[in-house]
Coordinates of C-alpha atoms and ligand atoms in Angstrom, one line a residue:
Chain A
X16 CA -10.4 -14.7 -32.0
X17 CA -12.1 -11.5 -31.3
X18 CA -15.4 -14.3 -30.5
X19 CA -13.5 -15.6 -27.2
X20 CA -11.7 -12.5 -26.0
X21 CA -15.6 -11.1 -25.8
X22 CA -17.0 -13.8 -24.1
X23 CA -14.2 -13.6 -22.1
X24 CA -14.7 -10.2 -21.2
X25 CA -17.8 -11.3 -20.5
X26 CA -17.0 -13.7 -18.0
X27 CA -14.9 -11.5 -16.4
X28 CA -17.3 -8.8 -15.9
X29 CA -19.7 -11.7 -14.4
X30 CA -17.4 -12.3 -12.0
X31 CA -16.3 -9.0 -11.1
X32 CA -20.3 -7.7 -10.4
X33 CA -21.0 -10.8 -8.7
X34 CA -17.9 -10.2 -6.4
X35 CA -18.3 -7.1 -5.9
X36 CA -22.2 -7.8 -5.2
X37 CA -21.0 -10.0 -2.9
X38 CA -18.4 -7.6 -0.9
X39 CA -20.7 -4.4 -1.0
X40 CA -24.2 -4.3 -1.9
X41 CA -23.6 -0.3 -1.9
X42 CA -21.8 0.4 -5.0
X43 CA -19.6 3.1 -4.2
X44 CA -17.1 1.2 -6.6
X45 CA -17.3 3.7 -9.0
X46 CA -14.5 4.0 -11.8
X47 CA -12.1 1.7 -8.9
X48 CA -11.8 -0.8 -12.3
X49 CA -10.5 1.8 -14.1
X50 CA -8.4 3.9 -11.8
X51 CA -7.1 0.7 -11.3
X52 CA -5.9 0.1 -15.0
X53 CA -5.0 3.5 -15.5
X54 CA -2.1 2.8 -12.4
X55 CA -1.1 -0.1 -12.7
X56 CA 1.6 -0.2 -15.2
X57 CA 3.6 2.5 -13.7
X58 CA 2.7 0.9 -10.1
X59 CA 4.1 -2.6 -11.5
X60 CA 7.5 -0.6 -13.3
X61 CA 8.2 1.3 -9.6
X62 CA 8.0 -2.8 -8.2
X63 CA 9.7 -4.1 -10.2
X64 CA 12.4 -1.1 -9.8
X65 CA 12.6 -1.9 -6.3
X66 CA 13.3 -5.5 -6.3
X67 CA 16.5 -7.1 -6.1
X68 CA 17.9 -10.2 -5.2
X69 CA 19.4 -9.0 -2.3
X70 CA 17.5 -11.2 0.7
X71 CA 15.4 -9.3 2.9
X72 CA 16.4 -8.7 6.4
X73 CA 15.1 -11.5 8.5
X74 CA 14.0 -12.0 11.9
X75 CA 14.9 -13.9 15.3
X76 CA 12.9 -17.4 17.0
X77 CA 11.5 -15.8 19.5
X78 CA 10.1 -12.8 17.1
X79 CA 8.0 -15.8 15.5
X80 CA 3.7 -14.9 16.1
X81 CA 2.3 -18.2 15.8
X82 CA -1.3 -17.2 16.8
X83 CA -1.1 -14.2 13.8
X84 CA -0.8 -16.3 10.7
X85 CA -4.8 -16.3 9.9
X86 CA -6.1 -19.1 7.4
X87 CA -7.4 -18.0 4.3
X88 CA -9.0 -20.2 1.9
X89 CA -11.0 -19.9 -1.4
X90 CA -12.5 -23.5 -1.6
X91 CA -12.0 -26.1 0.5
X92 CA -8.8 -27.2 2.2
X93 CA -7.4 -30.5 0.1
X94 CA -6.4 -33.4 2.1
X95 CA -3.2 -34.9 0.4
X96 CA -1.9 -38.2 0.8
X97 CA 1.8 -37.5 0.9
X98 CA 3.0 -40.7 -0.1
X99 CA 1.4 -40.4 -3.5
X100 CA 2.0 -36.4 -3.7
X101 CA 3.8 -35.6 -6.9
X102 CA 5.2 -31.8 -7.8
X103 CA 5.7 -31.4 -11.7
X104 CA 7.9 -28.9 -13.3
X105 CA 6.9 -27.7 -16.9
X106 CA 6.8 -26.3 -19.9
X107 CA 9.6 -23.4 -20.9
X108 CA 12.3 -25.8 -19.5
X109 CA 14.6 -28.0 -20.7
X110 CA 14.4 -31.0 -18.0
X111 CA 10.0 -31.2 -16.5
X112 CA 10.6 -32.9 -13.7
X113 CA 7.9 -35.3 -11.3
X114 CA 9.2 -34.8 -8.0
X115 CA 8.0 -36.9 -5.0
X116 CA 7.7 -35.6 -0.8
X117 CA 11.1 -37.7 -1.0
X118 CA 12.6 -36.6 -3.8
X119 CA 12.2 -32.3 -2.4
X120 CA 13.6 -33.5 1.3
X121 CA 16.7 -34.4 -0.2
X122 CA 17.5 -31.1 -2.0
X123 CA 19.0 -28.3 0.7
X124 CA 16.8 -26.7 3.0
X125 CA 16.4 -23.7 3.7
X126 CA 15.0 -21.9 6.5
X127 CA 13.7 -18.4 7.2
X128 CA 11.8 -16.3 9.3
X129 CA 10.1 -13.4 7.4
X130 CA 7.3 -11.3 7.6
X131 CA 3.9 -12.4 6.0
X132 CA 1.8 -10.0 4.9
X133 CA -2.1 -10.4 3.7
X134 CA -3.6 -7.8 1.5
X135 CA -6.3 -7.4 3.8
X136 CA -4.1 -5.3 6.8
X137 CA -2.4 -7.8 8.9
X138 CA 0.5 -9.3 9.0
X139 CA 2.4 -12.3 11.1
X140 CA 6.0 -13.0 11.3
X141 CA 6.9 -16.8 10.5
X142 CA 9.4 -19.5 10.0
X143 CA 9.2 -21.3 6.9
X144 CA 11.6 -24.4 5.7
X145 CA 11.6 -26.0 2.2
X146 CA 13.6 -26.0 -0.7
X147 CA 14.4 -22.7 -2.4
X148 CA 12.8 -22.1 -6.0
X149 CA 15.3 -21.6 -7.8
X150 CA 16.8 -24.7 -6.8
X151 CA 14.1 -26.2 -8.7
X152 CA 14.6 -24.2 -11.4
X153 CA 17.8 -24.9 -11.8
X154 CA 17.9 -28.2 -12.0
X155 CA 14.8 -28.1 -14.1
X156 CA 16.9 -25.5 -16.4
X157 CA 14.5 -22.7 -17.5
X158 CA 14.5 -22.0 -21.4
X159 CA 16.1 -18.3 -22.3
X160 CA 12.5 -17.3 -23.1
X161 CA 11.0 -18.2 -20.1
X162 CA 9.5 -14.6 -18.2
X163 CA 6.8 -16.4 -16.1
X164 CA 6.0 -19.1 -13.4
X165 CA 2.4 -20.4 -13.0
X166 CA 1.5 -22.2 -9.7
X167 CA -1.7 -24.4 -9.9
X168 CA -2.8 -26.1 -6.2
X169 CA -4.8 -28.8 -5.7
X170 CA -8.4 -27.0 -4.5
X171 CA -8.2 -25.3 -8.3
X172 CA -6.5 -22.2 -6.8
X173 CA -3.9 -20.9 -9.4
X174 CA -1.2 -17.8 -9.9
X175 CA 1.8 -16.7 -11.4
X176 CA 4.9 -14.7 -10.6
X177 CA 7.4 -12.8 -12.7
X178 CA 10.4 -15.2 -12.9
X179 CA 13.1 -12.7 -11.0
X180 CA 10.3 -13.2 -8.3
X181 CA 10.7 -17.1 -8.1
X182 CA 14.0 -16.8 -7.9
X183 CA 14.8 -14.3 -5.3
X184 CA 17.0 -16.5 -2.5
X185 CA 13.6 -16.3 -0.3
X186 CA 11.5 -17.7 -2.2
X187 CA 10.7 -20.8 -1.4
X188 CA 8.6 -24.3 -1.7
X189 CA 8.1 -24.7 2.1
X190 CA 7.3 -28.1 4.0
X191 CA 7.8 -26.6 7.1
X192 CA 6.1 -23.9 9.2
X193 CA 7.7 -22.6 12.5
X194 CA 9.4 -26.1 13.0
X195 CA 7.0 -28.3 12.4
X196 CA 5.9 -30.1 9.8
X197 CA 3.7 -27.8 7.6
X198 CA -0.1 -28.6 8.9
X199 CA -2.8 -29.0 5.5
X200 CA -4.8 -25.8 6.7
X201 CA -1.3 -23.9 5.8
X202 CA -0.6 -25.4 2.9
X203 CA 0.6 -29.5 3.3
X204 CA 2.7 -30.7 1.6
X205 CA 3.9 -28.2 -0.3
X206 CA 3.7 -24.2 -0.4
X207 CA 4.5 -21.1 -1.7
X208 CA 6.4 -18.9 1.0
X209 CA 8.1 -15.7 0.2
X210 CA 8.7 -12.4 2.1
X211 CA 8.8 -10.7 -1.0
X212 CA 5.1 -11.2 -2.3
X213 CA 1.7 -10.4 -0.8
X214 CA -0.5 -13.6 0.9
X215 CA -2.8 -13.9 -2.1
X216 CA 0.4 -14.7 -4.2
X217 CA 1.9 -17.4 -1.9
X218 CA 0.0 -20.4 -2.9
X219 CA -0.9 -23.7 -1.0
X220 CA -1.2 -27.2 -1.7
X221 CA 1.1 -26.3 -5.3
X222 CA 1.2 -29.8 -7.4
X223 CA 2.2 -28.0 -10.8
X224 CA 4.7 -25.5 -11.6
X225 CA 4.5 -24.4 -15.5
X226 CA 7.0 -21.8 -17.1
X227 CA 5.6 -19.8 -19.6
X228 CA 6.8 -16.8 -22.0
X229 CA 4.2 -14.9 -21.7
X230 CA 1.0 -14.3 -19.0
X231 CA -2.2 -16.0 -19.8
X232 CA -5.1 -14.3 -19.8
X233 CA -5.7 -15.9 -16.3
X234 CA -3.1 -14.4 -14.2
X235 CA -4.4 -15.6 -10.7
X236 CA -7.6 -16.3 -8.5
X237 CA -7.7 -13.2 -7.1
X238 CA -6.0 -11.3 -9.6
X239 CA -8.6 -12.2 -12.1
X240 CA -11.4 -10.7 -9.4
X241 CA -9.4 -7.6 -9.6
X242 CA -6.7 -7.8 -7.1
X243 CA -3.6 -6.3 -8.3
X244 CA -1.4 -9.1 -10.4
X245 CA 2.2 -7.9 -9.1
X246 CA 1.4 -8.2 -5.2
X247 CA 5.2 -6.8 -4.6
X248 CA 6.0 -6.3 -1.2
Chain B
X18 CA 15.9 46.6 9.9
X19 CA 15.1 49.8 8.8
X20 CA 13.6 52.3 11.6
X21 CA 10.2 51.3 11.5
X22 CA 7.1 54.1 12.0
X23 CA 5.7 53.8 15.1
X24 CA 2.2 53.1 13.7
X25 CA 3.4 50.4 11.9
X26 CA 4.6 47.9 14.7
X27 CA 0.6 47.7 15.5
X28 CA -0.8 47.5 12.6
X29 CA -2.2 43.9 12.0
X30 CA -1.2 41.8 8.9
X31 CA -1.9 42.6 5.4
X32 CA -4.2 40.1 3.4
X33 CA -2.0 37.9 1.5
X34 CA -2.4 37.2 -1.8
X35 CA -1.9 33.4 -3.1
X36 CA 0.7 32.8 -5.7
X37 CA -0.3 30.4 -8.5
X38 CA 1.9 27.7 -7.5
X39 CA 0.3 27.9 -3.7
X40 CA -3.2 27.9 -5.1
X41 CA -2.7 24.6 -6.7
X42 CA -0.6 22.5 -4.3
X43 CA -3.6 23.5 -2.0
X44 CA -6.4 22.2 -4.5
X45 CA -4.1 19.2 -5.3
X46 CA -3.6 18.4 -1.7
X47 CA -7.0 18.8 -0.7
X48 CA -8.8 16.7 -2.9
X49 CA -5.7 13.7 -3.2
X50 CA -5.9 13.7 0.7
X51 CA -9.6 13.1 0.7
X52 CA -9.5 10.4 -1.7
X53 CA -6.6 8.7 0.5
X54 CA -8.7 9.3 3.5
X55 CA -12.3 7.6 2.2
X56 CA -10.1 5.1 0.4
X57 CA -8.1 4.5 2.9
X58 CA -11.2 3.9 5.5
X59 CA -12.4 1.0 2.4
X60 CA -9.0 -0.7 3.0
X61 CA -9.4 -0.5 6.8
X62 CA -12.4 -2.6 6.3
X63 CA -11.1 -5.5 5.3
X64 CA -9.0 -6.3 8.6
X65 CA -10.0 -3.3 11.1
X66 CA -6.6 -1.7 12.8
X67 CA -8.2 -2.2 16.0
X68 CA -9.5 -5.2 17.0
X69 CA -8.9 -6.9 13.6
X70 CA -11.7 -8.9 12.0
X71 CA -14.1 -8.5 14.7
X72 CA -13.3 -4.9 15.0
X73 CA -15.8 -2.1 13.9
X74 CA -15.9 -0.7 10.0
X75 CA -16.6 2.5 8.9
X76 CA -20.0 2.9 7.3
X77 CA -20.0 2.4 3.3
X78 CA -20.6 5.9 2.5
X79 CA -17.5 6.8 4.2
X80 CA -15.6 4.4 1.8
X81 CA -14.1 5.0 -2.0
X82 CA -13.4 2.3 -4.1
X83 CA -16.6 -0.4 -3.2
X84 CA -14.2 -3.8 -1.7
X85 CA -10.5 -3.9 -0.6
X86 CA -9.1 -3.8 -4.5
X87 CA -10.8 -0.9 -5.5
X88 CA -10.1 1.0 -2.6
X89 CA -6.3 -0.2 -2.9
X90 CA -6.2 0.7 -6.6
X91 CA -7.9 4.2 -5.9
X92 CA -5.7 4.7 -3.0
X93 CA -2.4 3.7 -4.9
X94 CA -2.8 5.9 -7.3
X95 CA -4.2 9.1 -5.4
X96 CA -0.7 8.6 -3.8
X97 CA 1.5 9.8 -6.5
X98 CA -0.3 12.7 -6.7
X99 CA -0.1 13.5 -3.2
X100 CA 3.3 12.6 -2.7
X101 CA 4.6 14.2 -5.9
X102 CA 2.3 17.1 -5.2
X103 CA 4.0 17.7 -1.6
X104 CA 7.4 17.4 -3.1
X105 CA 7.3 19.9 -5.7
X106 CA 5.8 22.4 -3.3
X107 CA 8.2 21.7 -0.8
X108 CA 10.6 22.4 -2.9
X109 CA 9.2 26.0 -4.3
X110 CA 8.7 26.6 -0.9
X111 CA 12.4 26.2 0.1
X112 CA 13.4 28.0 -3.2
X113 CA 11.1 31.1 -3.0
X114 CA 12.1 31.8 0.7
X115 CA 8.2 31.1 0.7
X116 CA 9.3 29.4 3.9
X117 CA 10.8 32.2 6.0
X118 CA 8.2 34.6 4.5
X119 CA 4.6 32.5 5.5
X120 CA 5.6 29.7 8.1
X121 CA 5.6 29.8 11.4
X122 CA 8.4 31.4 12.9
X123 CA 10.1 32.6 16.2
X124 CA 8.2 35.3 16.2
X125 CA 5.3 33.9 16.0
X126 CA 5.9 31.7 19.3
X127 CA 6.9 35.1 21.0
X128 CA 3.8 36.9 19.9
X129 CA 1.7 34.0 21.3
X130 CA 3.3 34.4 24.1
X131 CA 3.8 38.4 25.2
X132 CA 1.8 39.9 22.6
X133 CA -1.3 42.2 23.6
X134 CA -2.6 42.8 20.1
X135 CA -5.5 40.0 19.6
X136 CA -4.8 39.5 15.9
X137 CA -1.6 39.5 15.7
X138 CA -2.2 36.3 17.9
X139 CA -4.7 34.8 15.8
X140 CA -2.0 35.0 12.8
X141 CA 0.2 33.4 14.2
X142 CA -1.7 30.7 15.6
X143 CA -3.0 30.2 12.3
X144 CA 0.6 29.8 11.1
X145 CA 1.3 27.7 14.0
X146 CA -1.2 25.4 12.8
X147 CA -1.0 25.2 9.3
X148 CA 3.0 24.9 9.7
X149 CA 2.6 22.0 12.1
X150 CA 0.8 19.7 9.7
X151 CA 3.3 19.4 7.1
X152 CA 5.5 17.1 9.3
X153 CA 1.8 15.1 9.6
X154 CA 1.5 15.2 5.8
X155 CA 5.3 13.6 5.6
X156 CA 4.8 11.3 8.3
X157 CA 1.5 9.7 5.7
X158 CA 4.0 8.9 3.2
X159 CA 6.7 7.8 4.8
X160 CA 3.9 5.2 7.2
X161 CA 2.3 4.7 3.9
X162 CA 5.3 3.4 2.4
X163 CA 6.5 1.2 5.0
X164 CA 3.1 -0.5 4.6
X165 CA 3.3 -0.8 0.8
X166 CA 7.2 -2.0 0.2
X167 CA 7.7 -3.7 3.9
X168 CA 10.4 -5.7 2.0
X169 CA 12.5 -3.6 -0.5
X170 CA 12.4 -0.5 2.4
X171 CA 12.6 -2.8 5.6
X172 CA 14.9 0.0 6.9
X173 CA 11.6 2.3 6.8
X174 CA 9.1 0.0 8.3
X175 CA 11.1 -1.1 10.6
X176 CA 11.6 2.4 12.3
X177 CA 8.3 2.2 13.3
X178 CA 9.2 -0.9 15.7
X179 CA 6.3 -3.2 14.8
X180 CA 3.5 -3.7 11.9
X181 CA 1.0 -3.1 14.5
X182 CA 2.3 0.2 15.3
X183 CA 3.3 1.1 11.7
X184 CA -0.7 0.8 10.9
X185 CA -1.5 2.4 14.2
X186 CA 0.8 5.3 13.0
X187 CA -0.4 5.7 9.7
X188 CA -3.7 5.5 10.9
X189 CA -4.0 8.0 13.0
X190 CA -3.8 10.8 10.9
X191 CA -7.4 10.2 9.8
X192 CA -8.0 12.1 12.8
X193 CA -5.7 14.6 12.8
X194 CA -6.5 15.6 9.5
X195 CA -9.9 15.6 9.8
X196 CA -9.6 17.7 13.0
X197 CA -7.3 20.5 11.3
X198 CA -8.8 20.9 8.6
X199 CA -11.9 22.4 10.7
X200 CA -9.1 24.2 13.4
X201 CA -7.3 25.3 10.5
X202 CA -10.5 26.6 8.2
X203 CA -12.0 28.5 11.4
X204 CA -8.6 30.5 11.9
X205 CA -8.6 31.0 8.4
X206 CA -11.7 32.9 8.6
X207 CA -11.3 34.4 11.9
X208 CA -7.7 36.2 10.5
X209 CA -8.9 37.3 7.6
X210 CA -12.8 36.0 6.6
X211 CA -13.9 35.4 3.5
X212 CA -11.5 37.0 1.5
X213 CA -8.9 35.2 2.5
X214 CA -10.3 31.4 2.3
X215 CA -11.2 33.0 -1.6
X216 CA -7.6 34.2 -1.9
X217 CA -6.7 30.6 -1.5
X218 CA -9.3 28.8 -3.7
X219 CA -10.2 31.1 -6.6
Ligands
HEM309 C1 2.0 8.2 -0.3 C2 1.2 8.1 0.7 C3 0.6 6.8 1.2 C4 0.9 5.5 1.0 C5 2.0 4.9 0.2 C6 -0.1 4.7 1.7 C7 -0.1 3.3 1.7 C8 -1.0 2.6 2.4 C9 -1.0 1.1 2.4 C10 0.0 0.2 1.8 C11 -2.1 0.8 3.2 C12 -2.5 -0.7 3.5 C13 -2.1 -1.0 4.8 C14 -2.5 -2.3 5.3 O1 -2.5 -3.3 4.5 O2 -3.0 -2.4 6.4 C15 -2.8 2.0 3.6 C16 -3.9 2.0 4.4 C17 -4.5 3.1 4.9 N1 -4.2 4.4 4.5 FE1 -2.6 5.0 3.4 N2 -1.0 5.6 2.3 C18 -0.6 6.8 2.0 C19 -1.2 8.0 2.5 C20 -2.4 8.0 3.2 C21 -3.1 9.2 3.7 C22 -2.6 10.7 3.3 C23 -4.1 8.9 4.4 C24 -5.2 9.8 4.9 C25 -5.3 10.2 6.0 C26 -4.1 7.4 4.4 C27 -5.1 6.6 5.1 C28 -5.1 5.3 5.2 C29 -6.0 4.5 6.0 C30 -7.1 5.0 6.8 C31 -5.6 3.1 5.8 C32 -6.2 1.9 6.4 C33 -5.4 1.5 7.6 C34 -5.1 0.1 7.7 O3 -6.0 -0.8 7.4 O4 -4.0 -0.3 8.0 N3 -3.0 6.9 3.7 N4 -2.1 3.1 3.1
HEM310 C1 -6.6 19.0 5.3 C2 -6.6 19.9 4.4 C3 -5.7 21.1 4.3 C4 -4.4 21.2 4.4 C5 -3.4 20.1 4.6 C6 -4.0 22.6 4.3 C7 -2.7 23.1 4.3 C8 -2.4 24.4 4.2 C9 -1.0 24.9 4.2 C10 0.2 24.1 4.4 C11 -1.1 26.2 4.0 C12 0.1 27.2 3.9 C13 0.3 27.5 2.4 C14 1.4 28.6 2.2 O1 1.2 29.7 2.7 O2 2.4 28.3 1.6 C15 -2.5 26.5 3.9 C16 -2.9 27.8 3.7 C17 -4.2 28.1 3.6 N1 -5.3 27.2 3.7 FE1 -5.2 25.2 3.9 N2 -5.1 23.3 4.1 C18 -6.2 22.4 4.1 C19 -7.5 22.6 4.0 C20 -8.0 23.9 3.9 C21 -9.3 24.2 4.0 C22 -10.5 23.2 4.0 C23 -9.4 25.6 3.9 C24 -10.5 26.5 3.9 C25 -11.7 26.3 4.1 C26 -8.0 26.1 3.8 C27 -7.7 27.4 3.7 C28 -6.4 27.9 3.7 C29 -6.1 29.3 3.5 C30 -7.1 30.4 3.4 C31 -4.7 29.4 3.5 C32 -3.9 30.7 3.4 C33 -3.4 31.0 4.7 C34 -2.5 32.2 4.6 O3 -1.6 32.2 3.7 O4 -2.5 33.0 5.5 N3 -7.2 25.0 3.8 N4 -3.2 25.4 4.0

């Protein structure tokens, strides 16, 4: 036990010098790691305090910035045949569910147009359609214990929300991205879209969709780099 | 009023001395300021407010925190202590009168104006300037937190019209700041040197 959590830590602190080697070769970093730690539960408790399920005011068609919505990509971008695209719904619930393009079009859709916002400053207002979350959910039926939802995508990118999160009305599995068809540098077929949640934590080209009781050590790409794991907006 | 002396009306102002609780708000401010500032310029690097990735960043060595998280984790939690540190003083200040006693005033405006006695200007310039950045200092937060919770206080952000001009807003008070804190240490010294910038710090 205390064997992998080391070489975890290990791993971790790998990464993290190598990222931050990467981002500034002057290492005025100093104590950010643990400034960080020290905040971050009461930062997390005041987000959590200030979410509700009450929908965020929204915005009107011809607010929409289509040329602000910047694409940002970890790897590289997958190219998903659609006819043999499957989302799966698993673990803490009571019905895992294999879900086709087909299968997600007929469920209600949903339209918004919210605010994005990336953690790096800017920010584009957008329409997004697709089927809300916790419609998913519901028919997948969480188990009582379920607290968390983990997202994996198909370039290997992975994250995970608190459940009251996923279910907020606007939270939703988007095919659609100011009234078109959602393109695969956005996200196609399938993608995380909330106005509730910072960029990092709205995931593209999602295939799996796990439940889980607890967090894993791996909370989220960028998370795991250091990046706060809450992202509340 | 009770008849004043006639000597008295040109005398200049007596040396304040700081109370406790106005020595420490002013250490607190000063140095949870500074680490929103240089932390604040690290954030600003990631996606410049003007002309966005291709815009120009501030040197490293005017940045705190190393990349974009640590400069968000240092500036998220310099701001409790800045905003909490504001509030409580704000609040003394209202209590203790502190507020009619040492901020800027009517009479200060009036003495700008008509008065011939050269300190008695300089006072209240200085209290003119030092009373005119607290409604800068509020204006920080209340930017700040349009930024942070765009979504659970929508009716905040969005009295700043636009996200462009929310960050435009909140960044401008780099400047400002930066700017009164020379203004506002000069007048220190020149209404009452030395001993007065010690009165405040020690
Ligand atoms: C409680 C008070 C504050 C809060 C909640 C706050 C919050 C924030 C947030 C959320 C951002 C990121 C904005 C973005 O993503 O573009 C930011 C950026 C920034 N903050 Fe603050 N801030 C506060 C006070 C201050 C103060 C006092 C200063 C110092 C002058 C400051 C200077 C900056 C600068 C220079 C940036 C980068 C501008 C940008 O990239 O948009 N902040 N702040
Ligand atoms: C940006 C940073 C600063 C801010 C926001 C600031 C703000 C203030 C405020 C609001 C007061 C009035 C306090 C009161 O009487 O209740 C004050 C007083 C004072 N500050 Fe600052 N200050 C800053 C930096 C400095 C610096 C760098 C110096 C000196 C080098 C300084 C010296 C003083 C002195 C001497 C007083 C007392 C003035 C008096 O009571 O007549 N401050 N400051």
């Amino acid at each position: 036990m205390s064997k992998s959590i080391s070489r975890r830590q290990l791993l971790q602190w790998s990464g993290l010098s190598s990222a931050s080697l990467l981002l500034n070769s002057c290492g005025s970093n100093l104590w950010s790691k643990e400034v960080g730690q020290a905040i971050e539960p009461l930062n997390q408790a005041t987000q959590a305090l200030l979410l509700t399920q009450k929908p965020v005011p929204e915005y009107s068609i011809d607010q929409i910035e289509p040329d602000k919505l910047l694409i940002n990509t970890f790897a590289q971008t997958p190219q998903i045949d659609p006819a043999k695209y499957r989302l799966q719904i698993e673990g803490e619930v009571n019905h895992p569910m294999q879900l086709s393009l087909g299968d997600l079009q007929t469920l209600p859709l949903t339209s918004m147009v919210i605010q994005h916002v990336c953690v790096e400053g800017w920010a584009a207002i957008v329409q997004w359609g697709g089927v809300r979350l916790q419609e998913l959910l519901r028919l997948a039926q969480p188990k009582p214990n379920a607290r968390y939802v983990y997202f994996k995508s198909a370039d290997g990118y992975y994250e995970s929300w608190d459940l009251v999160s996923a279910t907020h009305p606007q939270t939703l599995m988007a095919y659609q991205k100011n009234g078109q068809s959602l393109s695969a540098d956005n996200g196609a077929p399938l993608r995380l879209a909330s106005p509730i949640k910072l960029g990092y934590k709205q995931s593209k080209w999602v295939t799996q969709i796990m439940l889980t009781n607890q967090l894993m050590p791996k909370t989220g790409y960028w998370e795991d780099r250091g990046y706060e794991w809450f992202g509340g907006l | 009023m009770t008849s004043a002396r006639p000597t008295k009306r040109t005398k200049s102002p007596r040396l304040p001395t700081q109370t406790l609780p106005a020595k420490i708000f002013h250490w607190t401010n000063l140095i949870s300021l500074f680490v929103m500032l240089f932390s604040g310029l690290q954030i600003y690097n990631a996606n410049p407010v003007f002309g966005g990735r291709s815009g120009w960043n501030f040197p490293d060595y005017l940045t705190l925190g190393g990349w974009l998280a640590g400069g968000r984790n240092w500036h998220f939690a310099a701001m409790w202590f800045y905003a909490l540190n504001l509030l409580w003083y704000g609040l003394y200040v209202m209590v203790s009168r502190r507020w009619q006693i040492r901020y800027a005033s009517g009479s200060d405006i009036k003495a700008l104006r008509v008065s011939q006695n050269a300190k008695r200007k300089n006072y209240a310039l200085h209290r003119l300037v030092y009373t005119a950045i607290i409604p800068i200092l509020v204006l920080s937060i209340a930017s700040g937190l349009g930024m942070y919770k765009p979504a659970s206080l929508h009716w905040l952000a969005s009295l700043f019209v636009d996200w462009q001009t929310l960050r435009t807003v909140h960044f401008i008070a780099v400047p400002i700041f930066i700017l009164f804190t020379f203004v506002h240490s000069l007048l220190a010294l020149r209404v009452g040197s030395i001993r007065l910038i010690k009165s405040m710090f020690v």
